[in-house]
mmCIF file of C-alpha atoms in Angstrom:
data_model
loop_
_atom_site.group_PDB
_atom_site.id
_atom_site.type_symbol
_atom_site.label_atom_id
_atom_site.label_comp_id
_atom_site.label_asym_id
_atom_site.label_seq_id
_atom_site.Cartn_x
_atom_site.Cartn_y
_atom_site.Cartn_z
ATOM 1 C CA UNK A 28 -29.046 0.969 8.791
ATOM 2 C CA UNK A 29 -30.163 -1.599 6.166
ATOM 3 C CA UNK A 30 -28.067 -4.135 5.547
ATOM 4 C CA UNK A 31 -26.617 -4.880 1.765
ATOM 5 C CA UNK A 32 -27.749 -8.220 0.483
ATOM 6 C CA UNK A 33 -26.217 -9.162 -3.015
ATOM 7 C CA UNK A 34 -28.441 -11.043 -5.831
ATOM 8 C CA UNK A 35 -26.857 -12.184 -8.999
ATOM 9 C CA UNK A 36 -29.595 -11.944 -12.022
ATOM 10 C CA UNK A 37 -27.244 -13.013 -14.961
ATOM 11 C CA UNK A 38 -29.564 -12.746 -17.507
ATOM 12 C CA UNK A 39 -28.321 -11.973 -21.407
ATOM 13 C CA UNK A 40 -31.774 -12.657 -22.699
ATOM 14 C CA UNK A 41 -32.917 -8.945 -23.679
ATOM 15 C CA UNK A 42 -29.517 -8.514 -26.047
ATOM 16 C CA UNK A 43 -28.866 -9.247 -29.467
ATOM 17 C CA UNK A 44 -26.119 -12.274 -30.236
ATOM 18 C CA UNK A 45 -22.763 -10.282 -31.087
ATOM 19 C CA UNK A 46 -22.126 -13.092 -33.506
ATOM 20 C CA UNK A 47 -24.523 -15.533 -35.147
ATOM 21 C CA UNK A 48 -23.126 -18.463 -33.427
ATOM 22 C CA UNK A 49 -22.071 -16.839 -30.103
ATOM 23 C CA UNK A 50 -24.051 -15.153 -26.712
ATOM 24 C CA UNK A 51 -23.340 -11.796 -25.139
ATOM 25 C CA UNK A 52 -20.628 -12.471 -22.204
ATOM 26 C CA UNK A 53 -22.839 -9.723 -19.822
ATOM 27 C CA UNK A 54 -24.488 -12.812 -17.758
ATOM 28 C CA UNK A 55 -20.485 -13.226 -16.720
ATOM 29 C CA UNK A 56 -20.532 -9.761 -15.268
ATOM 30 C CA UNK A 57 -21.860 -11.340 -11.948
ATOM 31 C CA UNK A 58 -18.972 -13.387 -11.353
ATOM 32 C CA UNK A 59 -16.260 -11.229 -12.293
ATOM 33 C CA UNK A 60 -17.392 -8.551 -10.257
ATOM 34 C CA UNK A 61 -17.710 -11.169 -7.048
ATOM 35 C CA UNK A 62 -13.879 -11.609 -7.850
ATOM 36 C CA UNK A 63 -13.305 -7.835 -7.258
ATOM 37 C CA UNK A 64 -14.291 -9.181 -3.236
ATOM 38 C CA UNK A 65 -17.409 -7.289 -3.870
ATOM 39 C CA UNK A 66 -19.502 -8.938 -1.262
ATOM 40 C CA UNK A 67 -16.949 -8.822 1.510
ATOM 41 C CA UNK A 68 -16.521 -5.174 0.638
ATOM 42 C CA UNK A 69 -19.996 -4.467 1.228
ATOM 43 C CA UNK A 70 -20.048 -6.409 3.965
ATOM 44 C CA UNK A 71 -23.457 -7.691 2.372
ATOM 45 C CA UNK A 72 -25.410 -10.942 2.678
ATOM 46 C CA UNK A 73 -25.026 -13.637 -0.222
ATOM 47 C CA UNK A 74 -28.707 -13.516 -1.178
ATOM 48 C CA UNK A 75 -27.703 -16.078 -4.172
ATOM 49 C CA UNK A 76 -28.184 -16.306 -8.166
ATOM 50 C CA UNK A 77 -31.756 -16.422 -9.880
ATOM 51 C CA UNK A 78 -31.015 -18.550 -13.310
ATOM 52 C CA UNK A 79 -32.327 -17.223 -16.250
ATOM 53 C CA UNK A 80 -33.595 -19.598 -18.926
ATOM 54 C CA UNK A 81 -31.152 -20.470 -21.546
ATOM 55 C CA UNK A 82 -30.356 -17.654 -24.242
ATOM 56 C CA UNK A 83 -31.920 -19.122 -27.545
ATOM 57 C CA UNK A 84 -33.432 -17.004 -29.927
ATOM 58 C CA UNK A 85 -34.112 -19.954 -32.365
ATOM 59 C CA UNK A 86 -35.604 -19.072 -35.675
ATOM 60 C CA UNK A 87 -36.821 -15.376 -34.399
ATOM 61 C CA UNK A 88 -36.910 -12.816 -36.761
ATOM 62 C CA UNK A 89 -37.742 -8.994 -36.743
ATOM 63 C CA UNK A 90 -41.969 -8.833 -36.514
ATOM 64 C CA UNK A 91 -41.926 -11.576 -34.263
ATOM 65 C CA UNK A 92 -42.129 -9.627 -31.439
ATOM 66 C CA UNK A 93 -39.585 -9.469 -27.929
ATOM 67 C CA UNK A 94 -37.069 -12.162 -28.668
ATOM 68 C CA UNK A 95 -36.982 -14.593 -25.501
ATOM 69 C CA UNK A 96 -40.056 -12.552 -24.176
ATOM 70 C CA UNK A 97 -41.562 -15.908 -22.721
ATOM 71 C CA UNK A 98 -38.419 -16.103 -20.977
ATOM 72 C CA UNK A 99 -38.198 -12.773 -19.743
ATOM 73 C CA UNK A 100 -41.603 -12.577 -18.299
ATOM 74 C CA UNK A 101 -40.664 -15.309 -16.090
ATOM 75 C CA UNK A 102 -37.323 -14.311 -15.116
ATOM 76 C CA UNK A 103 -38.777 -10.724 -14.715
ATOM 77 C CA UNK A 104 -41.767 -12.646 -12.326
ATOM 78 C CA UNK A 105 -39.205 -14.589 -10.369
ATOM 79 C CA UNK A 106 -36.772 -11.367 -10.045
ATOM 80 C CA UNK A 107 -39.569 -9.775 -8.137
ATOM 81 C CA UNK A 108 -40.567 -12.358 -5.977
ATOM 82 C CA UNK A 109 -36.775 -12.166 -4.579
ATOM 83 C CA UNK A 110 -36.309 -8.419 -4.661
ATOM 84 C CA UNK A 111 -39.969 -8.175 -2.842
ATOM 85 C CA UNK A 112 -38.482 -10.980 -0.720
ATOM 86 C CA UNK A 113 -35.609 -8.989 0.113
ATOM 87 C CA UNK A 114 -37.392 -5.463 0.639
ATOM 88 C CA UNK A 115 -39.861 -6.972 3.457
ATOM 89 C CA UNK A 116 -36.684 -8.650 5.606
ATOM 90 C CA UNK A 117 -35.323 -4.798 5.496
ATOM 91 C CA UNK A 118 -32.458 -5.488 3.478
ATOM 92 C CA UNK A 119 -31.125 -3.666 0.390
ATOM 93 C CA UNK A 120 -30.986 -5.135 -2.569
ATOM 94 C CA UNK A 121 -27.830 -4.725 -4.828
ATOM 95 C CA UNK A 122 -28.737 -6.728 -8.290
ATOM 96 C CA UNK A 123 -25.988 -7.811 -10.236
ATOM 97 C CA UNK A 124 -27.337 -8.030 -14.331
ATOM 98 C CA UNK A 125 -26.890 -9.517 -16.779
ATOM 99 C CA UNK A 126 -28.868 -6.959 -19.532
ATOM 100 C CA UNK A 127 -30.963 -4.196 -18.751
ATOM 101 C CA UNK A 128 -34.052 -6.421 -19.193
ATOM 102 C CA UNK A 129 -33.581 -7.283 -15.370
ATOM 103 C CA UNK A 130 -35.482 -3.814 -15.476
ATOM 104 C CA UNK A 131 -38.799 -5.482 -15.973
ATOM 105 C CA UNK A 132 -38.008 -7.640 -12.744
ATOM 106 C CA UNK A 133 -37.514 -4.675 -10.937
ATOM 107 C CA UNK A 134 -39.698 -2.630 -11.733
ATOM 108 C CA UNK A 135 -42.273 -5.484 -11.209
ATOM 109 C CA UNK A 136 -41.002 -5.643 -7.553
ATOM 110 C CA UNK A 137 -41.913 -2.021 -7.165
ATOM 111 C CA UNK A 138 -45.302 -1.845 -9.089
ATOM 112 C CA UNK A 139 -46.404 -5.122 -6.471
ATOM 113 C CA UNK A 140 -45.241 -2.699 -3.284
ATOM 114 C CA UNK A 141 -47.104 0.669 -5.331
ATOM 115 C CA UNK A 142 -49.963 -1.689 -5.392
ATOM 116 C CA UNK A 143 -49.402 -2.668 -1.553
ATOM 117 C CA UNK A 144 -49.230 0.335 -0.008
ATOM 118 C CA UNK A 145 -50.949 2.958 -1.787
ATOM 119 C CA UNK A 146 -48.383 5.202 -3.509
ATOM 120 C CA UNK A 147 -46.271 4.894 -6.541
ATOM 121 C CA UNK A 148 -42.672 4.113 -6.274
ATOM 122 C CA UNK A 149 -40.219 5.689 -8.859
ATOM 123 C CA UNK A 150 -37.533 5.055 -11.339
ATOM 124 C CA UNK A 151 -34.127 6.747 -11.852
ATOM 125 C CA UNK A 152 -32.453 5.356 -14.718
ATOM 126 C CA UNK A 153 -28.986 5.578 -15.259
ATOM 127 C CA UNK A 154 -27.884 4.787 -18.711
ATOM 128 C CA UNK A 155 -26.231 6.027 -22.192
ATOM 129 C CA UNK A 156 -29.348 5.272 -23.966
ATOM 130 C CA UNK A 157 -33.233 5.594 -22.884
ATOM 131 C CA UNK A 158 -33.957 2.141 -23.875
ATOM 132 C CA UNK A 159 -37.718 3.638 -25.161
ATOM 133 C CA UNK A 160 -37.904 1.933 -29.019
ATOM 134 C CA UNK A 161 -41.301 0.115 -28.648
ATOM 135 C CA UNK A 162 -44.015 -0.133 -31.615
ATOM 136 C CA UNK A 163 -45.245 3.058 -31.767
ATOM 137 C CA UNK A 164 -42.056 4.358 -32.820
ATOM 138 C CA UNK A 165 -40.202 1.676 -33.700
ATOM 139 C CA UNK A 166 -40.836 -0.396 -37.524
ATOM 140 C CA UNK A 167 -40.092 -3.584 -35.308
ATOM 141 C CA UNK A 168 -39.235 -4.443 -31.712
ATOM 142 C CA UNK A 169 -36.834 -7.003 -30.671
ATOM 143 C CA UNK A 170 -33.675 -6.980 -28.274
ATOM 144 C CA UNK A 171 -35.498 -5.846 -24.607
ATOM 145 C CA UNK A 172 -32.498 -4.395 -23.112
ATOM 146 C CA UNK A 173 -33.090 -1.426 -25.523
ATOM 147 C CA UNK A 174 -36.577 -1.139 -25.221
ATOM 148 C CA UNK A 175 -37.418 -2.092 -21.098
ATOM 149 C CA UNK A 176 -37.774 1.387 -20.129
ATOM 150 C CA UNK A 177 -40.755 1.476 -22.885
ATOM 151 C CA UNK A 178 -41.726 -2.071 -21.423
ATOM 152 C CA UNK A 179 -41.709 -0.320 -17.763
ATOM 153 C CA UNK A 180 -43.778 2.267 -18.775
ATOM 154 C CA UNK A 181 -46.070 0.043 -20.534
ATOM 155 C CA UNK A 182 -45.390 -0.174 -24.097
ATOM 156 C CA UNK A 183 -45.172 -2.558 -25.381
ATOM 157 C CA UNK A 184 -46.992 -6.304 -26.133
ATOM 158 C CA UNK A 185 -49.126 -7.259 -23.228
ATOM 159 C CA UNK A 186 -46.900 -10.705 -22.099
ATOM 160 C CA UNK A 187 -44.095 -8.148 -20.847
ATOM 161 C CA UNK A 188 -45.736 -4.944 -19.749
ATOM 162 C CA UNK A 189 -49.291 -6.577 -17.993
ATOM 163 C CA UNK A 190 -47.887 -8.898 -16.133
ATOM 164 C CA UNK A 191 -50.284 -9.540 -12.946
ATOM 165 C CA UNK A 192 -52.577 -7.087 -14.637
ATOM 166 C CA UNK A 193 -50.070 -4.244 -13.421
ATOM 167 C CA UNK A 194 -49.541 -2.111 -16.168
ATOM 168 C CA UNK A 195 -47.624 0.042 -16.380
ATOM 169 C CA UNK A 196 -44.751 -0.774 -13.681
ATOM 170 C CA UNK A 197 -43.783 2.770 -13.637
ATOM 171 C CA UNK A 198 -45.311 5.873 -14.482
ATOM 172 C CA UNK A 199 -43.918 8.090 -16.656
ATOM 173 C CA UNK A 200 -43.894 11.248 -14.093
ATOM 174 C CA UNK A 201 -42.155 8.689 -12.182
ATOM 175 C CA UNK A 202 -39.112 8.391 -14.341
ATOM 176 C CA UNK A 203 -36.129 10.256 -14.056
ATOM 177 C CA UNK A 204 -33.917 9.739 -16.838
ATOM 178 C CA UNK A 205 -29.976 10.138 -16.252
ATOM 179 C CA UNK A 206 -26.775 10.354 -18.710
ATOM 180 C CA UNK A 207 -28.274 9.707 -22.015
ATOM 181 C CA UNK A 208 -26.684 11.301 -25.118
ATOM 182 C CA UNK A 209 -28.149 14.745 -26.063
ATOM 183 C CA UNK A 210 -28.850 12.574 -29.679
ATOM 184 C CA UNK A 211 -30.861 9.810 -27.979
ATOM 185 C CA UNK A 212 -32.651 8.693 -31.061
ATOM 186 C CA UNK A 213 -35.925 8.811 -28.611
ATOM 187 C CA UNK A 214 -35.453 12.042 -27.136
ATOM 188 C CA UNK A 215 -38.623 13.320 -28.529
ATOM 189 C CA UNK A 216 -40.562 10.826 -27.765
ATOM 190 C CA UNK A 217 -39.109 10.971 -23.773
ATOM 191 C CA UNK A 218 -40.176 14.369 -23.739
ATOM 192 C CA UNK A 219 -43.727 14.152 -25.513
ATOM 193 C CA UNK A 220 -44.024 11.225 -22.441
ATOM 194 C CA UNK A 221 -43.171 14.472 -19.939
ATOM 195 C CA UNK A 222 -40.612 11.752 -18.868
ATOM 196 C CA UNK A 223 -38.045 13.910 -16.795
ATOM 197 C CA UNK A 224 -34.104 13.685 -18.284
ATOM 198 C CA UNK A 225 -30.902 15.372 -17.644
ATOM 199 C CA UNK A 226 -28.683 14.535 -20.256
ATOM 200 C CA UNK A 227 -24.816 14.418 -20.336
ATOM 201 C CA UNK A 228 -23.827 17.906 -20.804
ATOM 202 C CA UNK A 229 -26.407 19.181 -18.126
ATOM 203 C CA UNK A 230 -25.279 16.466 -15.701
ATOM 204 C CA UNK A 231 -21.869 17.807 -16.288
ATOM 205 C CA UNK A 232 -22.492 21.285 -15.756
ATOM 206 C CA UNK A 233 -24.328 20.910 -12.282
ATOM 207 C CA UNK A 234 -22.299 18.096 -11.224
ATOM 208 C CA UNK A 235 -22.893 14.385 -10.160
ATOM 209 C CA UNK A 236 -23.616 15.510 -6.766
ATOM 210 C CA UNK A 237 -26.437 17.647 -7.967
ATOM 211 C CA UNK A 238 -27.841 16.457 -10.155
ATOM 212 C CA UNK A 239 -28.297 13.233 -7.470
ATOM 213 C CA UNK A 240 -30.360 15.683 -5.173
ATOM 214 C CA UNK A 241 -32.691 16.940 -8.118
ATOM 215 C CA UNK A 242 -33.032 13.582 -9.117
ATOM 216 C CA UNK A 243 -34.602 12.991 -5.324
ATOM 217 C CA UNK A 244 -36.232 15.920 -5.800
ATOM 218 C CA UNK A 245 -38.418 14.857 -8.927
ATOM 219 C CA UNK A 246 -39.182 11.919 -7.157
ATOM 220 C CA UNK A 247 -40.245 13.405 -3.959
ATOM 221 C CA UNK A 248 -44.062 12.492 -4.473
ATOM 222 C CA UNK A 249 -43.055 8.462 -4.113
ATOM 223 C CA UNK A 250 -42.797 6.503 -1.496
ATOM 224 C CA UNK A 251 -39.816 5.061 -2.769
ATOM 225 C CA UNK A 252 -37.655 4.812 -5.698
ATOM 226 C CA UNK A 253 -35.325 2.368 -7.491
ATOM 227 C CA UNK A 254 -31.950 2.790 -9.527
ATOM 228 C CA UNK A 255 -31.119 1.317 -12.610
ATOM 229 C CA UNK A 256 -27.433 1.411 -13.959
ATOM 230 C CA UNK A 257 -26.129 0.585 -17.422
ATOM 231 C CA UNK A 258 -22.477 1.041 -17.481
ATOM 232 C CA UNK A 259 -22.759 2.186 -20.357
ATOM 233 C CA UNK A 260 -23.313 5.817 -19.316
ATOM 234 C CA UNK A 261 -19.417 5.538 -19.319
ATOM 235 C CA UNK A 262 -17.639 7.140 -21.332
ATOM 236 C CA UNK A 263 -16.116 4.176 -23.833
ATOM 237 C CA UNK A 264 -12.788 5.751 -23.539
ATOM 238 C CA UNK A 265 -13.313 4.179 -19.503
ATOM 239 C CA UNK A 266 -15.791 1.506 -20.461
ATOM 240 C CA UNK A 267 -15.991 -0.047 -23.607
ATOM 241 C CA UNK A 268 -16.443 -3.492 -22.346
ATOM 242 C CA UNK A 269 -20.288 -2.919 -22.889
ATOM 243 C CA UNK A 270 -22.600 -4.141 -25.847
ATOM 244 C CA UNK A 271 -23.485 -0.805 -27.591
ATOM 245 C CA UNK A 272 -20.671 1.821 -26.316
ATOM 246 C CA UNK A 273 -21.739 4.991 -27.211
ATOM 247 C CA UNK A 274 -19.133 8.203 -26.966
ATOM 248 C CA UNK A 275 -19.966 11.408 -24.856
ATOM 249 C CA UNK A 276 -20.249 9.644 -21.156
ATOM 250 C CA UNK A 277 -19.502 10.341 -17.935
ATOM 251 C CA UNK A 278 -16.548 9.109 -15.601
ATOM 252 C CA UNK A 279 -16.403 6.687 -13.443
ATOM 253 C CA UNK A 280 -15.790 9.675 -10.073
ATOM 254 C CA UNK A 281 -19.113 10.811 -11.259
ATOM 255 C CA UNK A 282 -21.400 7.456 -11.532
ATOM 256 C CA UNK A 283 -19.594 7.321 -7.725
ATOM 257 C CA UNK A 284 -20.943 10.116 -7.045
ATOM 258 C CA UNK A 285 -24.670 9.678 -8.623
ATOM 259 C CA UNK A 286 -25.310 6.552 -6.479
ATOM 260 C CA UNK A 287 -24.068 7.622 -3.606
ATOM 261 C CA UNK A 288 -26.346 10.546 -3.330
ATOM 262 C CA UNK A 289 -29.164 8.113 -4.359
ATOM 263 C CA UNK A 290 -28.258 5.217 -2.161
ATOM 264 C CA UNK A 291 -28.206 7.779 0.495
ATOM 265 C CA UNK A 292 -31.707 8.488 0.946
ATOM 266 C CA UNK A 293 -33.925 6.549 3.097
ATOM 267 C CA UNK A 294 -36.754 6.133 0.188
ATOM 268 C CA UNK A 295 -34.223 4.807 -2.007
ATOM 269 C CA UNK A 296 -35.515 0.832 -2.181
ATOM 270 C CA UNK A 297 -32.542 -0.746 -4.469
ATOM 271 C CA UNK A 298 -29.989 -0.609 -7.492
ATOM 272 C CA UNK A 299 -29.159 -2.808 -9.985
ATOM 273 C CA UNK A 300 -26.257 -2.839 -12.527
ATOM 274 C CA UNK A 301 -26.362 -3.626 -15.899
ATOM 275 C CA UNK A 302 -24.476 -4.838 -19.223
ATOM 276 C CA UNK A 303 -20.806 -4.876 -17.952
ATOM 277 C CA UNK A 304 -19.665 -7.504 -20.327
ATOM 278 C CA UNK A 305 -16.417 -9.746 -19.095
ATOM 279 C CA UNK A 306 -16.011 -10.886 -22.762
ATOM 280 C CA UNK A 307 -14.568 -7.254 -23.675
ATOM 281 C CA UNK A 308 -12.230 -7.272 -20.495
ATOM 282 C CA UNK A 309 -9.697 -10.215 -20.608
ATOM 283 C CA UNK A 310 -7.450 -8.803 -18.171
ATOM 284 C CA UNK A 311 -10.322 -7.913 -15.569
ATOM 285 C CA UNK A 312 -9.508 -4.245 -15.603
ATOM 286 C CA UNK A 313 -12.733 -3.055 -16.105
ATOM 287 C CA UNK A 314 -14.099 -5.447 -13.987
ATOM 288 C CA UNK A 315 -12.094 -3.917 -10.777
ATOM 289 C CA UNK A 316 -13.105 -0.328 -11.921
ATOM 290 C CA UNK A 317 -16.655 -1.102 -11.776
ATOM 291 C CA UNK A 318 -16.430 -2.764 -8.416
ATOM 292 C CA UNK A 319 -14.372 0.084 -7.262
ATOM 293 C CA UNK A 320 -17.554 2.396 -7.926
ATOM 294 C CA UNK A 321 -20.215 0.345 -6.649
ATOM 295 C CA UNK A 322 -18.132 0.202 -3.456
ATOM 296 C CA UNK A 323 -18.068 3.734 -3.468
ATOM 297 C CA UNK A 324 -20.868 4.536 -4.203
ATOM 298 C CA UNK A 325 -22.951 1.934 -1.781
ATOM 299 C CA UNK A 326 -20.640 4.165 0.888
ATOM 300 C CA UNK A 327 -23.373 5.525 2.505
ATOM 301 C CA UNK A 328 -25.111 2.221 3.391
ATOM 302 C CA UNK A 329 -21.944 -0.458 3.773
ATOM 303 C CA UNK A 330 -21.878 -1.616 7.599
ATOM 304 C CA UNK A 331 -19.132 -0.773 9.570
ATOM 305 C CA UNK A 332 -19.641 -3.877 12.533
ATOM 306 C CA UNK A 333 -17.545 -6.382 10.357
ATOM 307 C CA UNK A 334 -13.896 -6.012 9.992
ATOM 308 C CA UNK A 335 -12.391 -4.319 7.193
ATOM 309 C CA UNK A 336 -11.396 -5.995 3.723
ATOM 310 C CA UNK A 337 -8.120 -7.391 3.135
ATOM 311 C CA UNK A 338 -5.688 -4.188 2.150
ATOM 312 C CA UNK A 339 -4.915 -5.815 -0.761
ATOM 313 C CA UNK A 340 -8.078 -4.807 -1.716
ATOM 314 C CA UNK A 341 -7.870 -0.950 -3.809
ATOM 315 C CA UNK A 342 -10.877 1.016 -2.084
ATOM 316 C CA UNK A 343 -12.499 3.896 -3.511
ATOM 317 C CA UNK A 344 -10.372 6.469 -1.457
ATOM 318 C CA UNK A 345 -7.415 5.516 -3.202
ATOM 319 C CA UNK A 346 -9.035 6.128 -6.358
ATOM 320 C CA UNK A 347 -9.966 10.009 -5.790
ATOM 321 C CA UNK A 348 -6.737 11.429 -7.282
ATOM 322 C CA UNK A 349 -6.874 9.338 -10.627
ATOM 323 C CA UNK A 350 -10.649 9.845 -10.595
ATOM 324 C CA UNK A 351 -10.812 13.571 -10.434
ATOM 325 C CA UNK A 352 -8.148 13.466 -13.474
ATOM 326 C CA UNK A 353 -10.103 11.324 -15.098
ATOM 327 C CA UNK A 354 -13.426 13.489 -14.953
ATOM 328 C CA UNK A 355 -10.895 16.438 -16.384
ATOM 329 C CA UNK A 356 -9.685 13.882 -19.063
ATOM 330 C CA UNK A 357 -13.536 13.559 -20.570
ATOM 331 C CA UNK A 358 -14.410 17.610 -20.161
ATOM 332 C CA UNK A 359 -14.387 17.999 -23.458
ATOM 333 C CA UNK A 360 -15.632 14.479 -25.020
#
């Protein structure tokens, strides 16, 4: 069994300022979730922090381009070079964001091993929006973390989706698209790309579980595959400590329940999460829940050789009874 190991990428450089004179708080997420005992819970290595570059957007305005895409690049080249680092030692990584422009890091990481070994790795992407504006469909580009699964896919200015001479990262029959709102302003577009999606409603009438396995299923054709989560698949009425909360998610029992069935097969390479923001959750409530589901959901791969967390510590079996009410609570959102 592969071990866990744990790398903080607390990057806020793909998001908009939520003020003109203040940062988004999601580089925080990191730390706060480390508080939840999330290593020692996993029972996973400390594989350390990759800095980003400080979050300055200066005198950018809208036709300039990414904002901070400099930046990015070589965060997203650096990412890579860890996760690849990680992959060859047999570990599993488990990336803690910062904003979804981690993605490009990622994905990177997988495009080098595609490259490697002969056969394309894939993409399930886990998130209340598809992240697809780029400039062919889009008057202007901007904020990453809404547009890396365009950048991923290769759309997008050159400096971001060619780095190494790699484009794209990801194909697009490689993508499987998971928990974005029947509206998604892209839609269209996603399915013009014969990107595969299963949005909410569909997700909720098969089930987590299921939808998990068909997920695999799409995928089959890879040699591996990685999984990005947004948090902000969540339904705000769980999870509104995000950047763009958008109404219509899923519960928390049910993002258990999509990673674990991920995390659970042997071609599945890594995860990373995404845009929790501890600005929006001064009493660390939010914070716990989300460690409470990454626990859970990492289930199938967390070691059992090292003794068991403090009891203190709420696992995700305690959780079951308030989670299945909670699905029941959101049936009808």
């Amino acid at each position: 069994m592969r071990r866990i190991a744990v790398l903080d990428a607390p990057s806020n450089l793909g998001l908009r300022p939520p003020t003109p004179t203040s940062v988004p708080g999601c580089a925080k997420a990191p730390g706060a979730l480390r508080d939840q005992g999330l290593l020692a819970r996993l029972h996973a290595r400390d594989a350390g922090c990759l800095t980003p570059a400080r979050y300055d957007p200066g005198d950018w305005r809208p036709g300039d381009g990414v904002c901070h895409a400099a930046e990015i690049a070589d965060y997203a080249i650096r990412l890579a070079d860890r996760i690849g680092a990680i992959v060859d030692a047999g570990e599993f990584p488990v990336v803690l964001g910062g904003d979804c422009s981690i993605l490009v890091g990622s994905a990177l990481a997988m495009r080098r091993r595609a490259v490697a070994e002969g056969l394309p790795y894939g993409l399930v992407y886990i998130d209340g929006h598809s992240d697809f504006r780029h400039p062919g469909n889009a008057s202007y580009v901007g904020a990453a973390a809404g547009e890396d699964l365009a950048l991923a896919t290769g759309r997008g200015q050159p400096d971001l989706t060619d780095i190494d001479n790699l484009r794209p990262y990801v194909r697009d029959t490689d993508v499987v698209l998971l928990g974005v709102r029947p509206q998604d302003d892209y839609r269209l577009d996603l399915q013009a790309a014969g990107i595969t999606m299963r949005a909410v409603p569909k997700l909720r009438a098969e089930g987590a579980g299921r939808t998990a396995a068909w997920a695999r299923d799409q995928l089959a054709d890879c040699l591996g595959f990685w999984v990005h989560v947004d948090v902000d698949v969540l339904d705000p009425a769980v999870m509104p400590a995000v950047d763009a909360p958008s109404p219509g998610g899923i519960a928390y029992a049910e993002l258990e329940l999509l990673i674990a069935g991920l995390v659970a097969s042997p071609s599945c390479v890594g995860i990373e999460i995404t845009v929790f923001d501890p600005d929006y959750d001064p009493d660390g409530v939010h914070a716990r829940d989300v460690a409470d589901t990454i626990v859970g959901g990492l289930a199938p791969l967390v070691h059992d050789d090292v003794a068991e967390p403090p009891s203190s510590i709420v696992m995700p079996a305690q959780r079951s009874a308030p989670a299945d009410a909670e699905i029941g609570a959101l049936g009808d959102l």
